[in-house]
mmCIF file of C-alpha atoms and ligand atoms in Angstrom:
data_model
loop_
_atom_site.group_PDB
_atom_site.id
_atom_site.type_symbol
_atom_site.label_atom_id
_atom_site.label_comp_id
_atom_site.label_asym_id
_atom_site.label_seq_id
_atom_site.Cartn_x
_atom_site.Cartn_y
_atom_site.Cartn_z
ATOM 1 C CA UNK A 1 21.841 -14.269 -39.069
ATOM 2 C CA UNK A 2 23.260 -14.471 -35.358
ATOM 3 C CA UNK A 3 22.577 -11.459 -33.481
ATOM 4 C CA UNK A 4 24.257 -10.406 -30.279
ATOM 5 C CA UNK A 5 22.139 -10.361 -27.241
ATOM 6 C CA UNK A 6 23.617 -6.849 -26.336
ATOM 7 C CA UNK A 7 22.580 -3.565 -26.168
ATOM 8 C CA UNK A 8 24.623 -0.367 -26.935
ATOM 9 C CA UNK A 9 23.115 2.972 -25.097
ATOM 10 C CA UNK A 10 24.001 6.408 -23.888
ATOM 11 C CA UNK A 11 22.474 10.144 -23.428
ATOM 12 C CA UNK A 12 23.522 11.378 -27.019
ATOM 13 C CA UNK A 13 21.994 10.101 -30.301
ATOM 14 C CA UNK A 14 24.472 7.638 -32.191
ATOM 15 C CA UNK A 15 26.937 7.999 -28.733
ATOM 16 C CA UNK A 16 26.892 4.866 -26.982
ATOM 17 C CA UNK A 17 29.442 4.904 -23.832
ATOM 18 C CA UNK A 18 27.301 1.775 -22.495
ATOM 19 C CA UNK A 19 27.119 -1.526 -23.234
ATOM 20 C CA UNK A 20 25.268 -4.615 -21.571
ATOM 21 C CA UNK A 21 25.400 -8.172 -22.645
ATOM 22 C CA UNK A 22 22.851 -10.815 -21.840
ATOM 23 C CA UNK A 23 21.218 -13.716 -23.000
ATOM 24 C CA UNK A 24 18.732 -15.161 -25.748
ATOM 25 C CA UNK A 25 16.167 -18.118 -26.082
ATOM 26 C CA UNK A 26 13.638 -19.321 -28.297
ATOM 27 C CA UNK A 27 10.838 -21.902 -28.258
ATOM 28 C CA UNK A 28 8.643 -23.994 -29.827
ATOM 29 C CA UNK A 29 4.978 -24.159 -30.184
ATOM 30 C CA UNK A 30 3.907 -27.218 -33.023
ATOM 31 C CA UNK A 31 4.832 -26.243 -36.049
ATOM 32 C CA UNK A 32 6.226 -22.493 -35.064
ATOM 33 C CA UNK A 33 9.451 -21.735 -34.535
ATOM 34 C CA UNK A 34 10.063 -18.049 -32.519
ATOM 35 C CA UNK A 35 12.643 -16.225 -33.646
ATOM 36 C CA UNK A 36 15.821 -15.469 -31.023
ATOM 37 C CA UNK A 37 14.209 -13.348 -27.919
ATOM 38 C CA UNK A 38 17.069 -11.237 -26.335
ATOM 39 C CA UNK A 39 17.079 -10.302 -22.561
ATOM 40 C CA UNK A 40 19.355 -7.499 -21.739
ATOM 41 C CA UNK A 41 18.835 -5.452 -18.611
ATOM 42 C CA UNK A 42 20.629 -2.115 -18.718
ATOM 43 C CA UNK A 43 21.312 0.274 -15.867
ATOM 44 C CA UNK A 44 21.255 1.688 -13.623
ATOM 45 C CA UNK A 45 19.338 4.218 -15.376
ATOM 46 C CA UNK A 46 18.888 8.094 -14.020
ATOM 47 C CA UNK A 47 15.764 9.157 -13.630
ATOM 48 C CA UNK A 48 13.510 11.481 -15.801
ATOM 49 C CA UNK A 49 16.534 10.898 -18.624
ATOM 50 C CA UNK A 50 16.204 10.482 -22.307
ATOM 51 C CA UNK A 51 18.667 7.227 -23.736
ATOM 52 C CA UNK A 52 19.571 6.166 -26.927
ATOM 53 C CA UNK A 53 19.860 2.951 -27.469
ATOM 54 C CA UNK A 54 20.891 0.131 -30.107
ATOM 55 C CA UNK A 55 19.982 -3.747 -29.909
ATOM 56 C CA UNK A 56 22.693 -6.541 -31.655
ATOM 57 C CA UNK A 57 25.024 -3.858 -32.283
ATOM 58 C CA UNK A 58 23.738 -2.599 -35.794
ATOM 59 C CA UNK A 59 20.285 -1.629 -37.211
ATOM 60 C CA UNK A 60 17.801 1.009 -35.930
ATOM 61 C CA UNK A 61 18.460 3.529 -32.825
ATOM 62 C CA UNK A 62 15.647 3.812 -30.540
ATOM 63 C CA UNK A 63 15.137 6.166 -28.015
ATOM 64 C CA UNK A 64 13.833 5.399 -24.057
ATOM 65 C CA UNK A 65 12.909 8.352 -21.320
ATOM 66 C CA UNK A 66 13.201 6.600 -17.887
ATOM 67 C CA UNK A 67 10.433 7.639 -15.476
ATOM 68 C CA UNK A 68 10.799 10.853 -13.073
ATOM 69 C CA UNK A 69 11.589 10.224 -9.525
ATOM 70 C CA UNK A 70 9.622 13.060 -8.436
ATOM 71 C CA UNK A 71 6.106 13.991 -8.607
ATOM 72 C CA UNK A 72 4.315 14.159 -10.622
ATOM 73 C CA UNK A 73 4.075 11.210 -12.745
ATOM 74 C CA UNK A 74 1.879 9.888 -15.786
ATOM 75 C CA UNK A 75 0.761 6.488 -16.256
ATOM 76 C CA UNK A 76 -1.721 5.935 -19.428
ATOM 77 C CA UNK A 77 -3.718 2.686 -19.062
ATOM 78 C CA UNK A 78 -5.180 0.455 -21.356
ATOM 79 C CA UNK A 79 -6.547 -3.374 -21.192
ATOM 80 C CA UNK A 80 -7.342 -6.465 -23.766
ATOM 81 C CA UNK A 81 -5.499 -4.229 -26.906
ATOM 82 C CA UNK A 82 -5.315 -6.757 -29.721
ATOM 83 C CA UNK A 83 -4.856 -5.766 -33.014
ATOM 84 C CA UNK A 84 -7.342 -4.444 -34.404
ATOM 85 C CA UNK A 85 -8.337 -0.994 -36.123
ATOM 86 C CA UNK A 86 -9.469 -0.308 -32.934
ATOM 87 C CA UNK A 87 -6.144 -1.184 -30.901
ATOM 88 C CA UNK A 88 -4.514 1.540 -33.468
ATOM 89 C CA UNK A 89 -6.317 4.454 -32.764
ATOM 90 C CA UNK A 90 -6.310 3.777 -28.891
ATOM 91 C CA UNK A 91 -2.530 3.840 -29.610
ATOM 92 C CA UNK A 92 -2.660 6.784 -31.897
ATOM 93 C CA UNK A 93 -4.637 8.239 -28.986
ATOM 94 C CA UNK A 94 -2.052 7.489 -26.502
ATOM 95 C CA UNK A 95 1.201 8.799 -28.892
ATOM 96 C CA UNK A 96 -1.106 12.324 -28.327
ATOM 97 C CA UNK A 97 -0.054 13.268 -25.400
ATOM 98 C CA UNK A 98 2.867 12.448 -23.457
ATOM 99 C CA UNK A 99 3.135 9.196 -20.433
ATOM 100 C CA UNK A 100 5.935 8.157 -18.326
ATOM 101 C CA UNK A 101 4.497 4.571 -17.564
ATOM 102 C CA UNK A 102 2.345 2.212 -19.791
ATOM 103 C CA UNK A 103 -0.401 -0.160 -17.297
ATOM 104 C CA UNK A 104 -1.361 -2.629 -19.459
ATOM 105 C CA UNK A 105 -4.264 -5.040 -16.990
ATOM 106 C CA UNK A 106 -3.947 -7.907 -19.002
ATOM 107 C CA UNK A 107 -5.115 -9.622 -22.866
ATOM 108 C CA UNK A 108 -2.120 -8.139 -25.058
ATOM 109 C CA UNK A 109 -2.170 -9.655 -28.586
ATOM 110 C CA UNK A 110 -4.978 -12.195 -28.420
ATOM 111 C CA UNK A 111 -2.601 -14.803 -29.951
ATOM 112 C CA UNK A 112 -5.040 -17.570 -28.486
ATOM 113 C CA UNK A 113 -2.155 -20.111 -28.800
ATOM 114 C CA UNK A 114 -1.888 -18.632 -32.757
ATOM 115 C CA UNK A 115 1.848 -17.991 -31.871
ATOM 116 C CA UNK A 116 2.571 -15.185 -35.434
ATOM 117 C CA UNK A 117 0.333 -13.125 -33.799
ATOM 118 C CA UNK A 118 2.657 -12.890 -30.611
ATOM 119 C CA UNK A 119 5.207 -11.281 -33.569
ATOM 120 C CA UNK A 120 2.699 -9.167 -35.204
ATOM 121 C CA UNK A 121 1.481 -7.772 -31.601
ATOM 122 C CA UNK A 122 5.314 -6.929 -31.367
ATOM 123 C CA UNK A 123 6.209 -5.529 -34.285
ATOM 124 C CA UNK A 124 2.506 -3.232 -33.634
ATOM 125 C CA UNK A 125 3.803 -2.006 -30.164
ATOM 126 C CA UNK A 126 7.312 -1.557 -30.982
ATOM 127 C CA UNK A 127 6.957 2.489 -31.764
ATOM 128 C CA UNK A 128 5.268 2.809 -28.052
ATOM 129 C CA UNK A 129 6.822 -0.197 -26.281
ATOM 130 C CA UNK A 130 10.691 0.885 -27.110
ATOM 131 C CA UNK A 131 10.256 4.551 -25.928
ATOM 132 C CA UNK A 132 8.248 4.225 -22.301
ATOM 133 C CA UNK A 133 8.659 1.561 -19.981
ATOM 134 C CA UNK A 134 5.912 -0.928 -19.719
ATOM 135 C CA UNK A 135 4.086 -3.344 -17.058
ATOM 136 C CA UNK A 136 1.441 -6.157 -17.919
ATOM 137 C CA UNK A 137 -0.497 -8.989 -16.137
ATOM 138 C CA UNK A 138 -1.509 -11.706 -17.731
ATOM 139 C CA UNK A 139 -5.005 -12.119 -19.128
ATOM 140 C CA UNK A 140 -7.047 -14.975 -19.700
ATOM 141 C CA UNK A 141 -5.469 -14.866 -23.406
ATOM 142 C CA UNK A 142 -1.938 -15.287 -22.380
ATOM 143 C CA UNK A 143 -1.799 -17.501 -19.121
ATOM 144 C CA UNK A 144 1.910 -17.259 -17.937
ATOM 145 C CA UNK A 145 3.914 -16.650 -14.914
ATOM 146 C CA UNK A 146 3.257 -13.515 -12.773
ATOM 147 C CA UNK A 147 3.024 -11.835 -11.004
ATOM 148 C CA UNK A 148 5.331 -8.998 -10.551
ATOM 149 C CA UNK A 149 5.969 -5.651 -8.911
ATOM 150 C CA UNK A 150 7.739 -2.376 -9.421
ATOM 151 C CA UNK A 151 8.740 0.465 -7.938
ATOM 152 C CA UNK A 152 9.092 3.580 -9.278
ATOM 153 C CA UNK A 153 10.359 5.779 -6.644
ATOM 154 C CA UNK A 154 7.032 7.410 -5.968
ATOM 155 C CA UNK A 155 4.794 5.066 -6.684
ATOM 156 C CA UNK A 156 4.532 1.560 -6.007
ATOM 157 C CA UNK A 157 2.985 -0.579 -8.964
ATOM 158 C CA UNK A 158 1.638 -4.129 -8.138
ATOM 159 C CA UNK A 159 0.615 -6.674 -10.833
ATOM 160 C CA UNK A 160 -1.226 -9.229 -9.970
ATOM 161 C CA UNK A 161 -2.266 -12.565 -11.869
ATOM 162 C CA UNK A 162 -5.858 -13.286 -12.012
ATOM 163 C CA UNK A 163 -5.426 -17.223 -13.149
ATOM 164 C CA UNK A 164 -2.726 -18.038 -10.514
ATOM 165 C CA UNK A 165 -3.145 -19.436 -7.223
ATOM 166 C CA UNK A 166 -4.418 -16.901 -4.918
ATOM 167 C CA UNK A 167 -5.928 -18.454 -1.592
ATOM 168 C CA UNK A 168 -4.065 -17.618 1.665
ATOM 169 C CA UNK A 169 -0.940 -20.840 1.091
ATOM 170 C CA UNK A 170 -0.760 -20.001 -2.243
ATOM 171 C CA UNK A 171 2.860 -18.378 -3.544
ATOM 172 C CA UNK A 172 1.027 -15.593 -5.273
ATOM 173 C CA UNK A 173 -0.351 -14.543 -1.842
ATOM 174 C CA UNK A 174 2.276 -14.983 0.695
ATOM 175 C CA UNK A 175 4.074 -12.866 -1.836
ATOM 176 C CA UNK A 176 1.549 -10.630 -1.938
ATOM 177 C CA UNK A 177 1.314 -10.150 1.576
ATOM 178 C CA UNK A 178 5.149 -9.928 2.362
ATOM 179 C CA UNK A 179 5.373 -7.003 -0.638
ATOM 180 C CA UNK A 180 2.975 -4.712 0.524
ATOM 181 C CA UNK A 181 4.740 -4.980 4.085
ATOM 182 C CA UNK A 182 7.962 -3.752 2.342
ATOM 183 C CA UNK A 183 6.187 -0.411 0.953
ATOM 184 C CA UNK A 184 7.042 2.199 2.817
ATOM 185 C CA UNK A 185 4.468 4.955 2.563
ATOM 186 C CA UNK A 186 6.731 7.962 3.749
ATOM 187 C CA UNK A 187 8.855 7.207 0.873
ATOM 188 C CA UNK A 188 6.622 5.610 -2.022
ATOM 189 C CA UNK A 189 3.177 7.551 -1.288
ATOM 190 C CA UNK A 190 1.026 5.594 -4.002
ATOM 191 C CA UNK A 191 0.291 1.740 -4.117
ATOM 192 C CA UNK A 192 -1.718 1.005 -7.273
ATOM 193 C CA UNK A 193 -2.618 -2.519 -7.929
ATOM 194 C CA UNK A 194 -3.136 -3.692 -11.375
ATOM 195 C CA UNK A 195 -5.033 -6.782 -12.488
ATOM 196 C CA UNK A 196 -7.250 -9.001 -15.193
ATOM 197 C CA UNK A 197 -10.199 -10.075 -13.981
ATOM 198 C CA UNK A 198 -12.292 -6.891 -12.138
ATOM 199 C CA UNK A 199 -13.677 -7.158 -8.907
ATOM 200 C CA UNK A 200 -16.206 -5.026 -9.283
ATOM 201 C CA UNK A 201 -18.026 -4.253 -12.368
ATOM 202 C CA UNK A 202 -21.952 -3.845 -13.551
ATOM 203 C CA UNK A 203 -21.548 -5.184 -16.982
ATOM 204 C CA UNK A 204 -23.457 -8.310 -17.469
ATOM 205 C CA UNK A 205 -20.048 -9.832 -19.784
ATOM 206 C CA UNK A 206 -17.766 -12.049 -17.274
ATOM 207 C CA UNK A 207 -20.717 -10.836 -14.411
ATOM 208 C CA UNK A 208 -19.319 -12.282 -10.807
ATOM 209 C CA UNK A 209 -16.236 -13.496 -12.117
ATOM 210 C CA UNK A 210 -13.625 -12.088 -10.142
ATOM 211 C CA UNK A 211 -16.109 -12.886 -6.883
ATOM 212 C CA UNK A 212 -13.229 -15.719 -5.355
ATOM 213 C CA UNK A 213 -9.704 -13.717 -6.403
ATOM 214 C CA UNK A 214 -11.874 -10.761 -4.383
ATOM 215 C CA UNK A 215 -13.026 -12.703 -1.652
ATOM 216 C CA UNK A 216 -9.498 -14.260 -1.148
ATOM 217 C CA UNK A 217 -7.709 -10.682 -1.332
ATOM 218 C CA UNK A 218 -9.559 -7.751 -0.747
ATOM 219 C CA UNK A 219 -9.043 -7.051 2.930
ATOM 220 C CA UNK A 220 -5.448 -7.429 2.685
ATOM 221 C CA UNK A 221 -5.160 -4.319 -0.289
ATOM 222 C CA UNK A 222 -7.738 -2.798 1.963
ATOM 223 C CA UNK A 223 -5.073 -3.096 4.754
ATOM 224 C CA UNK A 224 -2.175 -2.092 2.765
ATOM 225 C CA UNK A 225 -4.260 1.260 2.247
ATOM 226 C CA UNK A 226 -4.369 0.268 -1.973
ATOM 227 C CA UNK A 227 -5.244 3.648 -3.956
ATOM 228 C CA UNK A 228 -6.162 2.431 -7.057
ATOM 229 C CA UNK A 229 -6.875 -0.888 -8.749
ATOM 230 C CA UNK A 230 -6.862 -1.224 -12.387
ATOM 231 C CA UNK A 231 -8.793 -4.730 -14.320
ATOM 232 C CA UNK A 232 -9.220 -4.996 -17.569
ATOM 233 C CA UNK A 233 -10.913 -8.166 -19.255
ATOM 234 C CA UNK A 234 -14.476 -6.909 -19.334
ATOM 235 C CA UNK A 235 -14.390 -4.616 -22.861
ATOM 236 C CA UNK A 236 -15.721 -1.264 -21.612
ATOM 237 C CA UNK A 237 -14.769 1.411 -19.136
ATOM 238 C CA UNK A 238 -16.431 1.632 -15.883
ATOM 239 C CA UNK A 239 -15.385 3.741 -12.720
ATOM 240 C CA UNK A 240 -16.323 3.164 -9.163
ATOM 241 C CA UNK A 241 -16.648 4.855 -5.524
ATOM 242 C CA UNK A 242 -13.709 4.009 -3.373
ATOM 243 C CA UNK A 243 -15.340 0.821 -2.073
ATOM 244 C CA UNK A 244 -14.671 -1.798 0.325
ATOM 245 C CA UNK A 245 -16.366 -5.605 0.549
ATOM 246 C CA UNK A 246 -19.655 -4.595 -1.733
ATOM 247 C CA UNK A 247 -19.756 -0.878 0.263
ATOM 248 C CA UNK A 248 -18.993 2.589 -0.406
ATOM 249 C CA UNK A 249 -15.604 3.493 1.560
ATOM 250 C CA UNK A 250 -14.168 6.485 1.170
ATOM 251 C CA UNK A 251 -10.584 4.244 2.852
ATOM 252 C CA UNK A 252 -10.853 1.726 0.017
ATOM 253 C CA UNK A 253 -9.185 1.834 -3.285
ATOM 254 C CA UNK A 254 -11.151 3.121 -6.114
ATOM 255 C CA UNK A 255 -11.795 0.713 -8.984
ATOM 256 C CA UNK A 256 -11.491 1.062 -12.457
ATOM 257 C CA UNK A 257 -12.134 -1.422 -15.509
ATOM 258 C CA UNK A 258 -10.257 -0.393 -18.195
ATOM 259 C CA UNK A 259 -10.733 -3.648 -20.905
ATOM 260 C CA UNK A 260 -11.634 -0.952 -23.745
ATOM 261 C CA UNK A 261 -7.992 -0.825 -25.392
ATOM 262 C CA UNK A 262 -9.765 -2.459 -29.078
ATOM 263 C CA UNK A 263 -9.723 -6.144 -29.194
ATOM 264 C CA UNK A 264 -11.288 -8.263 -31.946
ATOM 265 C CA UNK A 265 -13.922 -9.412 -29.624
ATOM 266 C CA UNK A 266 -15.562 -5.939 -29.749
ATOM 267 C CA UNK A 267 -17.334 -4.212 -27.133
ATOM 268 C CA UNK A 268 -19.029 -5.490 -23.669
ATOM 269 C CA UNK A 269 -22.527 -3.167 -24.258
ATOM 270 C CA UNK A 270 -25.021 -4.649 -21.504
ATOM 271 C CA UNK A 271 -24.916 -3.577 -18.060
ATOM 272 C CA UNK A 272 -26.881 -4.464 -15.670
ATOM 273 C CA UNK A 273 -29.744 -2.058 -14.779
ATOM 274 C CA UNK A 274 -30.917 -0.096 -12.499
ATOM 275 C CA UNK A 275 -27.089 0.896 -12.224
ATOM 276 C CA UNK A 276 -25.236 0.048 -8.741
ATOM 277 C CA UNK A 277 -24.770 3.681 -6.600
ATOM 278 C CA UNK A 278 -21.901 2.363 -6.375
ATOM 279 C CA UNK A 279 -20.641 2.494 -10.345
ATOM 280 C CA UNK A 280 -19.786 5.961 -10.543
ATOM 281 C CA UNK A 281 -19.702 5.946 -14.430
ATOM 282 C CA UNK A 282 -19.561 3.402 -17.283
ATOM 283 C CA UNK A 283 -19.234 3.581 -21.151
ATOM 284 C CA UNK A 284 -18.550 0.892 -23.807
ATOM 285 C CA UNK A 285 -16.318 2.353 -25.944
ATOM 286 C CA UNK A 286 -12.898 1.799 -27.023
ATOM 287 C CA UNK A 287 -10.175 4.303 -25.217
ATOM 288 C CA UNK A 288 -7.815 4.284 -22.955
ATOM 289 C CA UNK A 289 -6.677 5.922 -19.439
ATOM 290 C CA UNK A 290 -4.533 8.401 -17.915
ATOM 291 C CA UNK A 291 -3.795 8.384 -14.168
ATOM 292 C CA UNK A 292 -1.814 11.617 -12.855
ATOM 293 C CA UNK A 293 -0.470 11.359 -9.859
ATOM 294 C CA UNK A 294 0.067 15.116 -8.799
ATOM 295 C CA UNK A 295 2.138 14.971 -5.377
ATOM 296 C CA UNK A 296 2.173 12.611 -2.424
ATOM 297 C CA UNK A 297 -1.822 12.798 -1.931
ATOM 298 C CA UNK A 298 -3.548 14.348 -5.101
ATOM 299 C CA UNK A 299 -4.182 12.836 -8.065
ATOM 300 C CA UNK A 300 -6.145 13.163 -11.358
ATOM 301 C CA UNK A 301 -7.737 10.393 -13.115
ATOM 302 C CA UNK A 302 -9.481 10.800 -17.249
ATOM 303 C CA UNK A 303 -10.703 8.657 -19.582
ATOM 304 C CA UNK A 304 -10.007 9.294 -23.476
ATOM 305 C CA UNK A 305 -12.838 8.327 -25.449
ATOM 306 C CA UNK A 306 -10.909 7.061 -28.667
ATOM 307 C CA UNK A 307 -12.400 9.939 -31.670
ATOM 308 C CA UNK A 308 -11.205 9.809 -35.260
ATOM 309 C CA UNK A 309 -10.314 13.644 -34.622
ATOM 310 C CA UNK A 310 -9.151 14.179 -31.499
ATOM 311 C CA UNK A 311 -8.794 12.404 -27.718
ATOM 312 C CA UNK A 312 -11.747 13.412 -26.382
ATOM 313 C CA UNK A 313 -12.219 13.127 -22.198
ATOM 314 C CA UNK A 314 -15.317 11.839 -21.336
ATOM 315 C CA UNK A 315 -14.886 10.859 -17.841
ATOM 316 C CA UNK A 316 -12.368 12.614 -15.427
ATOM 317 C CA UNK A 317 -12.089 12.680 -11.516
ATOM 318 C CA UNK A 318 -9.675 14.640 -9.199
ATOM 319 C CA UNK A 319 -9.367 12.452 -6.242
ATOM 320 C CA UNK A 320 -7.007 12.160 -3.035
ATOM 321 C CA UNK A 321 -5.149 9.581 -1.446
ATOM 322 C CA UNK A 322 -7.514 7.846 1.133
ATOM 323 C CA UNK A 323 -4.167 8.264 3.314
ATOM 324 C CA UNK A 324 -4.165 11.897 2.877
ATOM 325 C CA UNK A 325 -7.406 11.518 5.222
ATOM 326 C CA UNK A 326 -6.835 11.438 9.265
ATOM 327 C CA UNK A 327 -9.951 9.034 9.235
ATOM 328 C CA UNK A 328 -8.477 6.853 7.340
ATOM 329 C CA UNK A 329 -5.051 6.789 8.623
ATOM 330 C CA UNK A 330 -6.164 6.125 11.931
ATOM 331 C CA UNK A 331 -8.665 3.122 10.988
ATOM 332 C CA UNK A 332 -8.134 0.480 13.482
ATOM 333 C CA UNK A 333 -8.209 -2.276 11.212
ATOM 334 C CA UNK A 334 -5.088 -1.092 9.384
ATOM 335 C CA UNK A 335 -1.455 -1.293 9.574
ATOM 336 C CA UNK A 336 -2.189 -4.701 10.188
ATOM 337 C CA UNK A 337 -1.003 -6.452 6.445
HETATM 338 FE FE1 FE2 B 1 -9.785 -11.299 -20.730
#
């Protein structure tokens, strides 16, 4: 059946004063054969707005809430989902209580070149993935092209890609460094900085893996004054100090692996012992995670244990921006990208 890449949308159910028109393509992986994959971009879109929307001009009405412009702002965070029994009650989880912005570091269906399961992973996100925006990286499951950035008024979103080029003539970096020149913190308070591979973690699974990607770009999110940077890829949860090269730093970005979304691979359960002062907490269980960003320099930061009852919080910090501190602000090695 030929369906029209287009997409029908407005601010009232079944009332669709919009309409966008774009493009479709389709590939071929051996013996599989995708179906038609329809890019439509829409907008521009008001902020903090419900839409209703219709894909191909008949079938099913979805319905989209663009992100607010203002403070504050909810992302929910979860890395290496698959589909498992696992992946659905982290989702079930996450449907709980409300999000403006899904983070997702990286591993999304585990398709391992299996290319249905790219369909099934679909067809398993649509009820989350067509109502919230979305950003992903790529994970070592899904090696594409990346990476990319966003900006959502407030806060600045960076995704970076763990198995591209990142040394200092690579594209990845250069584009790196030319991005985080553009933010301007007066305007977009927030940088968070999103990623596979983590650069810090105590669990002995993937242990020192992320040593070069760090090595190649820590000082320059240090620089840019980076809040918060998300990895997934390790399967547990594990929160750390705001740290900078292997120290505690109350000006450097605080790191969290998040890799605990329910993949068929199970959990990551040995960490290294006596654990690091510098690991602030860690837990191998499936969940997921909910930043709050409050205003321009306070923020709130939980992690949802998944529980066949309820969400339960088992790990929560209130934290400030490192730029909210005159210390930091005035650090002579920054401004310097
Ligand atoms: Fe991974």
């Amino acid at each position: 059946m030929h369906v029209a890449s287009m997409v029908e949308y407005g601010k009232h159910p079944k009332k669709y004063d919009k309409k966008t028109a774009g493009e479709s393509t389709s590939y071929r992986y051996f013996f599989y054969n995708s179906g038609k994959i329809h890019h439509v971009k829409i907008g521009p879109l008001q902020p903090n707005t419900k839409y209703y929307y219709r894909c191909g001009g008949h079938g099913d009405e979805f319905s989209f809430k663009t992100p607010p412009s203002k403070f504050p702002i909810e992302f929910a965070v979860a890395g290496d989902l698959g589909q498992t029994d696992w992946t659905l009650s982290t989702l079930d989880q996450m449907r709980k209580r409300d999000f403006d912005v899904f983070l997702l570091p990286g591993d999304l269906s585990y398709a391992d070149t299996h290319q249905p399961l790219w369909d099934s992973f679909g067809r398993l996100l649509e009820t989350l993935a067509s109502t919230r925006p979305w950003m992903v990286t790529e994970g070592n499951h899904e090696i594409e092209s990346f990476p990319i950035n966003d900006h959502i008024s407030c806060v600045h979103t960076v995704m970076l890609g763990s198995y591209t080029p990142y040394d200092s003539h690579s594209d990845q970096y250069q584009w790196l460094q030319a991005d985080l020149r553009k933010v301007d913190r007066k305007k977009t308070p927030w940088l968070v900085v999103v990623m596979h591979m983590p650069w810090y973690s105590t669990n002995k699974a993937h242990y020192g893996e992320g040593e070069k990607m760090r090595n190649a770009l820590e000082s320059l999110l240090y620089r840019a004054q980076v809040d918060v940077v998300f990895a997934g890829h390790v399967h547990t949860y594990e929160r750390f100090k705001p740290i900078y090269n292997k120290k505690a730093d109350p000006c450097g970005p605080m790191y969290i692996t998040i890799g605990d979304g329910g993949n068929r691979e199970g959990l990551a359960l040995r960490f290294n012992k006596p654990q690091s002062p510098l690991s602030v907490f860690r837990e191998s269980s499936f969940g997921h995670g909910r930043l709050r960003i409050i205003d321009h320099k306070r923020a709130h930061w939980s992690w949802h244990r998944n529980n066949d009852e309820m969400s339960f919080i088992a790990d929560e910090v209130s934290f400030e921006s490192p730029r909210a501190s005159s210390h930091c602000r005035s650090n002579r090695f920054r401004g310097e990208i």
